[in-house]
Amino acid sequence: SDTESACFYAAPAIFAASVTFQGSYEQMDQVTISLGRWIEDNGYAVCGPLFNIFHVSPAQDRDSNNWITETCIEIKKADLEKED
């Protein structure tokens, strides 16, 4: 149930590719590139936004070596038909 500082709602389920990494956010470019390659190499296509889940963030630990972030991208099976 809602509180004074937070409202809760049910969000629809999505199909997503994700990768969890530890360390500073300076890695984000390489993580995103690697995730994009995995999506393409495995016959998927991006169909929604990229979003992050911060399992351990600067709010919990000031040491960036301990940060744990999950980067997610909504995907779907790629359309394999090619135009002539």
Tab-separated table of N, CA, C and O in Angstrom:
chain	number	residue	atom	x	y	z
A	1	SER	N	0.838	-1.189	0.000
A	1	SER	CA	0.000	0.000	0.000
A	1	SER	C	0.881	1.251	0.000
A	1	SER	O	2.031	1.227	0.399
A	2	ASP	N	0.297	2.346	-0.464
A	2	ASP	CA	1.036	3.605	-0.570
A	2	ASP	C	1.447	4.128	0.800
A	2	ASP	O	0.834	3.815	1.816
A	3	THR	N	2.495	4.914	0.810
A	3	THR	CA	2.942	5.602	2.020
A	3	THR	C	2.964	7.096	1.720
A	3	THR	O	2.661	7.517	0.601
A	4	GLU	N	3.368	7.896	2.688
A	4	GLU	CA	3.459	9.337	2.458
A	4	GLU	C	4.475	9.687	1.376
A	4	GLU	O	4.302	10.648	0.638
A	5	SER	N	5.544	8.895	1.278
A	5	SER	CA	6.612	9.237	0.347
A	5	SER	C	6.689	8.344	-0.890
A	5	SER	O	7.516	8.585	-1.758
A	6	ALA	N	5.836	7.333	-0.988
A	6	ALA	CA	5.899	6.432	-2.143
A	6	ALA	C	4.511	5.943	-2.530
A	6	ALA	O	3.693	5.631	-1.672
A	7	CYS	N	4.284	5.894	-3.841
A	7	CYS	CA	3.046	5.325	-4.384
A	7	CYS	C	3.417	4.067	-5.149
A	7	CYS	O	4.401	4.052	-5.891
A	8	PHE	N	2.652	3.025	-5.001
A	8	PHE	CA	2.931	1.750	-5.642
A	8	PHE	C	1.856	1.444	-6.677
A	8	PHE	O	0.690	1.802	-6.506
A	9	TYR	N	2.260	0.769	-7.741
A	9	TYR	CA	1.318	0.340	-8.768
A	9	TYR	C	1.872	-0.910	-9.434
A	9	TYR	O	3.072	-1.180	-9.374
A	10	ALA	N	0.999	-1.670	-10.072
A	10	ALA	CA	1.413	-2.864	-10.806
A	10	ALA	C	1.773	-2.444	-12.224
A	10	ALA	O	0.989	-1.774	-12.898
A	11	ALA	N	2.950	-2.814	-12.657
A	11	ALA	CA	3.401	-2.520	-14.014
A	11	ALA	C	3.271	-3.787	-14.850
A	11	ALA	O	3.411	-4.896	-14.327
A	12	PRO	N	3.004	-3.638	-16.134
A	12	PRO	CA	2.912	-4.823	-16.981
A	12	PRO	C	4.265	-5.524	-17.097
A	12	PRO	O	5.319	-4.884	-17.042
A	13	ALA	N	4.220	-6.838	-17.264
A	13	ALA	CA	5.449	-7.614	-17.438
A	13	ALA	C	6.074	-7.279	-18.792
A	13	ALA	O	5.371	-6.973	-19.758
A	14	ILE	N	7.395	-7.317	-18.844
A	14	ILE	CA	8.113	-7.127	-20.099
A	14	ILE	C	9.124	-8.260	-20.260
A	14	ILE	O	9.474	-8.937	-19.297
A	15	PHE	N	9.603	-8.444	-21.479
A	15	PHE	CA	10.669	-9.380	-21.802
A	15	PHE	C	11.914	-8.537	-21.992
A	15	PHE	O	11.916	-7.597	-22.797
A	16	ALA	N	12.944	-8.807	-21.217
A	16	ALA	CA	14.124	-7.938	-21.256
A	16	ALA	C	15.409	-8.742	-21.217
A	16	ALA	O	15.458	-9.842	-20.672
A	17	ALA	N	16.441	-8.161	-21.798
A	17	ALA	CA	17.807	-8.663	-21.643
A	17	ALA	C	18.439	-7.799	-20.567
A	17	ALA	O	18.203	-6.589	-20.513
A	18	SER	N	19.226	-8.422	-19.697
A	18	SER	CA	19.857	-7.631	-18.645
A	18	SER	C	21.238	-8.177	-18.331
A	18	SER	O	21.550	-9.338	-18.587
A	19	VAL	N	22.050	-7.303	-17.771
A	19	VAL	CA	23.381	-7.666	-17.310
A	19	VAL	C	23.604	-6.948	-15.990
A	19	VAL	O	23.227	-5.785	-15.830
A	20	THR	N	24.181	-7.652	-15.039
A	20	THR	CA	24.495	-7.071	-13.747
A	20	THR	C	26.004	-6.912	-13.648
A	20	THR	O	26.744	-7.839	-13.969
A	21	PHE	N	26.438	-5.721	-13.232
A	21	PHE	CA	27.871	-5.487	-13.111
A	21	PHE	C	28.186	-4.789	-11.795
A	21	PHE	O	27.326	-4.157	-11.187
A	22	GLN	N	29.428	-4.947	-11.382
A	22	GLN	CA	29.889	-4.350	-10.134
A	22	GLN	C	30.938	-3.298	-10.446
A	22	GLN	O	31.801	-3.501	-11.302
A	23	GLY	N	30.861	-2.169	-9.775
A	23	GLY	CA	31.855	-1.124	-9.938
A	23	GLY	C	31.246	0.186	-10.367
A	23	GLY	O	30.023	0.359	-10.347
A	24	SER	N	32.111	1.104	-10.771
A	24	SER	CA	31.669	2.469	-11.072
A	24	SER	C	30.842	2.522	-12.358
A	24	SER	O	30.865	1.619	-13.191
A	25	TYR	N	30.137	3.645	-12.487
A	25	TYR	CA	29.288	3.857	-13.661
A	25	TYR	C	30.104	4.192	-14.903
A	25	TYR	O	29.548	4.277	-15.994
A	26	GLU	N	31.411	4.369	-14.765
A	26	GLU	CA	32.268	4.624	-15.923
A	26	GLU	C	32.223	3.461	-16.908
A	26	GLU	O	32.558	3.624	-18.078
A	27	GLN	N	31.801	2.292	-16.455
A	27	GLN	CA	31.699	1.098	-17.304
A	27	GLN	C	30.440	1.087	-18.159
A	27	GLN	O	30.284	0.218	-19.024
A	28	MET	N	29.518	2.015	-17.893
A	28	MET	CA	28.184	1.939	-18.497
A	28	MET	C	28.217	1.865	-20.020
A	28	MET	O	27.464	1.092	-20.619
A	29	ASP	N	29.092	2.630	-20.682
A	29	ASP	CA	29.159	2.575	-22.148
A	29	ASP	C	29.497	1.158	-22.624
A	29	ASP	O	28.843	0.620	-23.520
A	30	GLN	N	30.524	0.551	-22.036
A	30	GLN	CA	30.942	-0.793	-22.463
A	30	GLN	C	29.875	-1.835	-22.127
A	30	GLN	O	29.626	-2.748	-22.911
A	31	VAL	N	29.237	-1.705	-20.985
A	31	VAL	CA	28.165	-2.633	-20.601
A	31	VAL	C	27.022	-2.551	-21.614
A	31	VAL	O	26.519	-3.577	-22.088
A	32	THR	N	26.624	-1.341	-21.974
A	32	THR	CA	25.527	-1.148	-22.914
A	32	THR	C	25.884	-1.693	-24.297
A	32	THR	O	25.060	-2.341	-24.953
A	33	ILE	N	27.104	-1.458	-24.750
A	33	ILE	CA	27.555	-1.995	-26.041
A	33	ILE	C	27.526	-3.518	-26.019
A	33	ILE	O	27.033	-4.160	-26.951
A	34	SER	N	28.029	-4.118	-24.962
A	34	SER	CA	28.049	-5.576	-24.861
A	34	SER	C	26.629	-6.155	-24.834
A	34	SER	O	26.357	-7.178	-25.469
A	35	LEU	N	25.734	-5.497	-24.112
A	35	LEU	CA	24.355	-5.958	-24.054
A	35	LEU	C	23.702	-5.846	-25.427
A	35	LEU	O	22.999	-6.769	-25.870
A	36	GLY	N	23.964	-4.770	-26.144
A	36	GLY	CA	23.430	-4.605	-27.494
A	36	GLY	C	23.931	-5.680	-28.443
A	36	GLY	O	23.166	-6.215	-29.256
A	37	ARG	N	25.204	-6.026	-28.331
A	37	ARG	CA	25.765	-7.099	-29.168
A	37	ARG	C	25.088	-8.433	-28.859
A	37	ARG	O	24.775	-9.206	-29.762
A	38	TRP	N	24.882	-8.714	-27.568
A	38	TRP	CA	24.223	-9.968	-27.180
A	38	TRP	C	22.812	-10.018	-27.765
A	38	TRP	O	22.399	-11.048	-28.304
A	39	ILE	N	22.095	-8.922	-27.675
A	39	ILE	CA	20.727	-8.867	-28.207
A	39	ILE	C	20.728	-9.193	-29.691
A	39	ILE	O	19.982	-10.058	-30.162
A	40	GLU	N	21.588	-8.531	-30.453
A	40	GLU	CA	21.658	-8.756	-31.901
A	40	GLU	C	22.136	-10.164	-32.235
A	40	GLU	O	21.561	-10.842	-33.090
A	41	ASP	N	23.184	-10.644	-31.565
A	41	ASP	CA	23.747	-11.963	-31.840
A	41	ASP	C	22.787	-13.101	-31.534
A	41	ASP	O	22.934	-14.203	-32.058
A	42	ASN	N	21.798	-12.845	-30.680
A	42	ASN	CA	20.875	-13.894	-30.274
A	42	ASN	C	19.487	-13.750	-30.890
A	42	ASN	O	18.534	-14.393	-30.451
A	43	GLY	N	19.370	-12.940	-31.939
A	43	GLY	CA	18.134	-12.850	-32.712
A	43	GLY	C	17.029	-12.021	-32.080
A	43	GLY	O	15.853	-12.267	-32.336
A	44	TYR	N	17.401	-11.025	-31.290
A	44	TYR	CA	16.415	-10.142	-30.671
A	44	TYR	C	16.574	-8.728	-31.198
A	44	TYR	O	17.574	-8.398	-31.838
A	45	ALA	N	15.590	-7.902	-30.903
A	45	ALA	CA	15.629	-6.489	-31.260
A	45	ALA	C	15.139	-5.680	-30.065
A	45	ALA	O	14.272	-6.132	-29.317
A	46	VAL	N	15.692	-4.508	-29.911
A	46	VAL	CA	15.259	-3.608	-28.844
A	46	VAL	C	13.867	-3.087	-29.198
A	46	VAL	O	13.613	-2.687	-30.325
A	47	CYS	N	12.965	-3.082	-28.212
A	47	CYS	CA	11.609	-2.582	-28.463
A	47	CYS	C	11.123	-1.668	-27.337
A	47	CYS	O	9.927	-1.374	-27.253
A	48	GLY	N	12.008	-1.269	-26.487
A	48	GLY	CA	11.625	-0.392	-25.384
A	48	GLY	C	12.850	0.281	-24.808
A	48	GLY	O	13.962	0.132	-25.320
A	49	PRO	N	12.660	0.981	-23.718
A	49	PRO	CA	13.755	1.771	-23.166
A	49	PRO	C	14.782	0.948	-22.403
A	49	PRO	O	14.500	-0.157	-21.943
A	50	LEU	N	15.959	1.522	-22.271
A	50	LEU	CA	16.982	1.001	-21.373
A	50	LEU	C	16.652	1.544	-19.987
A	50	LEU	O	16.236	2.690	-19.844
A	51	PHE	N	16.797	0.692	-18.961
A	51	PHE	CA	16.628	1.176	-17.595
A	51	PHE	C	17.599	0.442	-16.688
A	51	PHE	O	18.099	-0.628	-17.028
A	52	ASN	N	17.896	1.050	-15.553
A	52	ASN	CA	18.844	0.481	-14.597
A	52	ASN	C	18.155	0.194	-13.273
A	52	ASN	O	17.273	0.942	-12.852
A	53	ILE	N	18.577	-0.878	-12.644
A	53	ILE	CA	18.173	-1.201	-11.286
A	53	ILE	C	19.434	-1.104	-10.445
A	53	ILE	O	20.422	-1.798	-10.717
A	54	PHE	N	19.434	-0.228	-9.466
A	54	PHE	CA	20.609	0.016	-8.639
A	54	PHE	C	20.495	-0.820	-7.367
A	54	PHE	O	19.829	-0.421	-6.415
A	55	HIS	N	21.127	-1.988	-7.378
A	55	HIS	CA	21.069	-2.893	-6.222
A	55	HIS	C	21.891	-2.349	-5.060
A	55	HIS	O	21.470	-2.437	-3.904
A	56	VAL	N	23.065	-1.822	-5.353
A	56	VAL	CA	23.884	-1.087	-4.372
A	56	VAL	C	24.356	0.165	-5.092
A	56	VAL	O	25.037	0.075	-6.113
A	57	SER	N	23.983	1.318	-4.577
A	57	SER	CA	24.293	2.587	-5.234
A	57	SER	C	25.066	3.491	-4.280
A	57	SER	O	25.293	3.123	-3.121
A	58	PRO	N	25.444	4.680	-4.741
A	58	PRO	CA	26.133	5.607	-3.846
A	58	PRO	C	25.316	5.941	-2.590
A	58	PRO	O	25.889	6.322	-1.571
A	59	ALA	N	24.010	5.782	-2.663
A	59	ALA	CA	23.179	6.048	-1.483
A	59	ALA	C	23.440	5.034	-0.370
A	59	ALA	O	23.285	5.348	0.807
A	60	GLN	N	23.846	3.803	-0.753
A	60	GLN	CA	24.117	2.773	0.249
A	60	GLN	C	25.600	2.652	0.594
A	60	GLN	O	25.942	2.250	1.693
A	61	ASP	N	26.473	2.935	-0.379
A	61	ASP	CA	27.909	2.725	-0.173
A	61	ASP	C	28.672	3.751	-1.011
A	61	ASP	O	28.487	3.813	-2.226
A	62	ARG	N	29.515	4.521	-0.401
A	62	ARG	CA	30.268	5.556	-1.120
A	62	ARG	C	31.387	4.977	-1.977
A	62	ARG	O	31.866	5.616	-2.902
A	63	ASP	N	31.820	3.754	-1.691
A	63	ASP	CA	32.907	3.113	-2.436
A	63	ASP	C	32.355	2.537	-3.746
A	63	ASP	O	31.602	1.570	-3.746
A	64	SER	N	32.744	3.121	-4.876
A	64	SER	CA	32.214	2.684	-6.175
A	64	SER	C	32.568	1.243	-6.509
A	64	SER	O	31.889	0.622	-7.331
A	65	ASN	N	33.591	0.682	-5.886
A	65	ASN	CA	33.925	-0.724	-6.116
A	65	ASN	C	32.818	-1.656	-5.638
A	65	ASN	O	32.738	-2.802	-6.079
A	66	ASN	N	31.959	-1.185	-4.753
A	66	ASN	CA	30.901	-2.014	-4.183
A	66	ASN	C	29.542	-1.801	-4.846
A	66	ASN	O	28.585	-2.487	-4.498
A	67	TRP	N	29.439	-0.864	-5.781
A	67	TRP	CA	28.159	-0.610	-6.436
A	67	TRP	C	27.781	-1.798	-7.312
A	67	TRP	O	28.619	-2.372	-8.014
A	68	ILE	N	26.523	-2.164	-7.289
A	68	ILE	CA	26.010	-3.250	-8.129
A	68	ILE	C	24.812	-2.708	-8.897
A	68	ILE	O	23.835	-2.247	-8.309
A	69	THR	N	24.916	-2.755	-10.222
A	69	THR	CA	23.910	-2.185	-11.107
A	69	THR	C	23.457	-3.243	-12.101
A	69	THR	O	24.272	-3.982	-12.645
A	70	GLU	N	22.155	-3.283	-12.348
A	70	GLU	CA	21.591	-4.165	-13.374
A	70	GLU	C	21.066	-3.276	-14.495
A	70	GLU	O	20.190	-2.442	-14.271
A	71	THR	N	21.629	-3.430	-15.684
A	71	THR	CA	21.195	-2.677	-16.852
A	71	THR	C	20.273	-3.566	-17.669
A	71	THR	O	20.622	-4.709	-17.983
A	72	CYS	N	19.094	-3.051	-18.005
A	72	CYS	CA	18.054	-3.828	-18.679
A	72	CYS	C	17.572	-3.096	-19.925
A	72	CYS	O	17.515	-1.868	-19.939
A	73	ILE	N	17.218	-3.869	-20.945
A	73	ILE	CA	16.643	-3.319	-22.169
A	73	ILE	C	15.496	-4.213	-22.580
A	73	ILE	O	15.652	-5.439	-22.697
A	74	GLU	N	14.336	-3.612	-22.822
A	74	GLU	CA	13.188	-4.380	-23.289
A	74	GLU	C	13.467	-4.875	-24.707
A	74	GLU	O	13.934	-4.114	-25.562
A	75	ILE	N	13.205	-6.174	-24.954
A	75	ILE	CA	13.500	-6.773	-26.255
A	75	ILE	C	12.317	-7.591	-26.751
A	75	ILE	O	11.389	-7.910	-26.005
A	76	LYS	N	12.397	-7.937	-28.042
A	76	LYS	CA	11.447	-8.853	-28.679
A	76	LYS	C	12.234	-9.694	-29.667
A	76	LYS	O	13.374	-9.357	-30.023
A	77	LYS	N	11.656	-10.782	-30.111
A	77	LYS	CA	12.290	-11.595	-31.141
A	77	LYS	C	12.393	-10.763	-32.412
A	77	LYS	O	11.448	-10.086	-32.794
A	78	ALA	N	13.548	-10.747	-33.038
A	78	ALA	CA	13.762	-9.937	-34.240
A	78	ALA	C	12.956	-10.484	-35.403
A	78	ALA	O	12.762	-11.694	-35.533
A	79	ASP	N	12.491	-9.585	-36.265
A	79	ASP	CA	11.815	-9.968	-37.496
A	79	ASP	C	12.889	-10.390	-38.471
A	79	ASP	O	13.706	-9.579	-38.913
A	80	LEU	N	12.901	-11.667	-38.815
A	80	LEU	CA	13.978	-12.192	-39.652
A	80	LEU	C	13.707	-12.057	-41.145
A	80	LEU	O	14.565	-12.365	-41.953
A	81	GLU	N	12.503	-11.621	-41.521
A	81	GLU	CA	12.192	-11.452	-42.932
A	81	GLU	C	12.935	-10.248	-43.468
A	81	GLU	O	12.948	-9.195	-42.866
A	82	LYS	N	13.557	-10.403	-44.619
A	82	LYS	CA	14.279	-9.304	-45.245
A	82	LYS	C	13.506	-8.811	-46.460
A	82	LYS	O	12.873	-9.588	-47.153
A	83	GLU	N	13.597	-7.505	-46.678
A	83	GLU	CA	12.949	-6.930	-47.864
A	83	GLU	C	13.758	-7.281	-49.101
A	83	GLU	O	14.970	-7.342	-49.062
A	84	ASP	N	13.075	-7.499	-50.212
A	84	ASP	CA	13.743	-7.804	-51.488
A	84	ASP	C	14.172	-6.559	-52.190
A	84	ASP	O	13.663	-5.539	-52.135
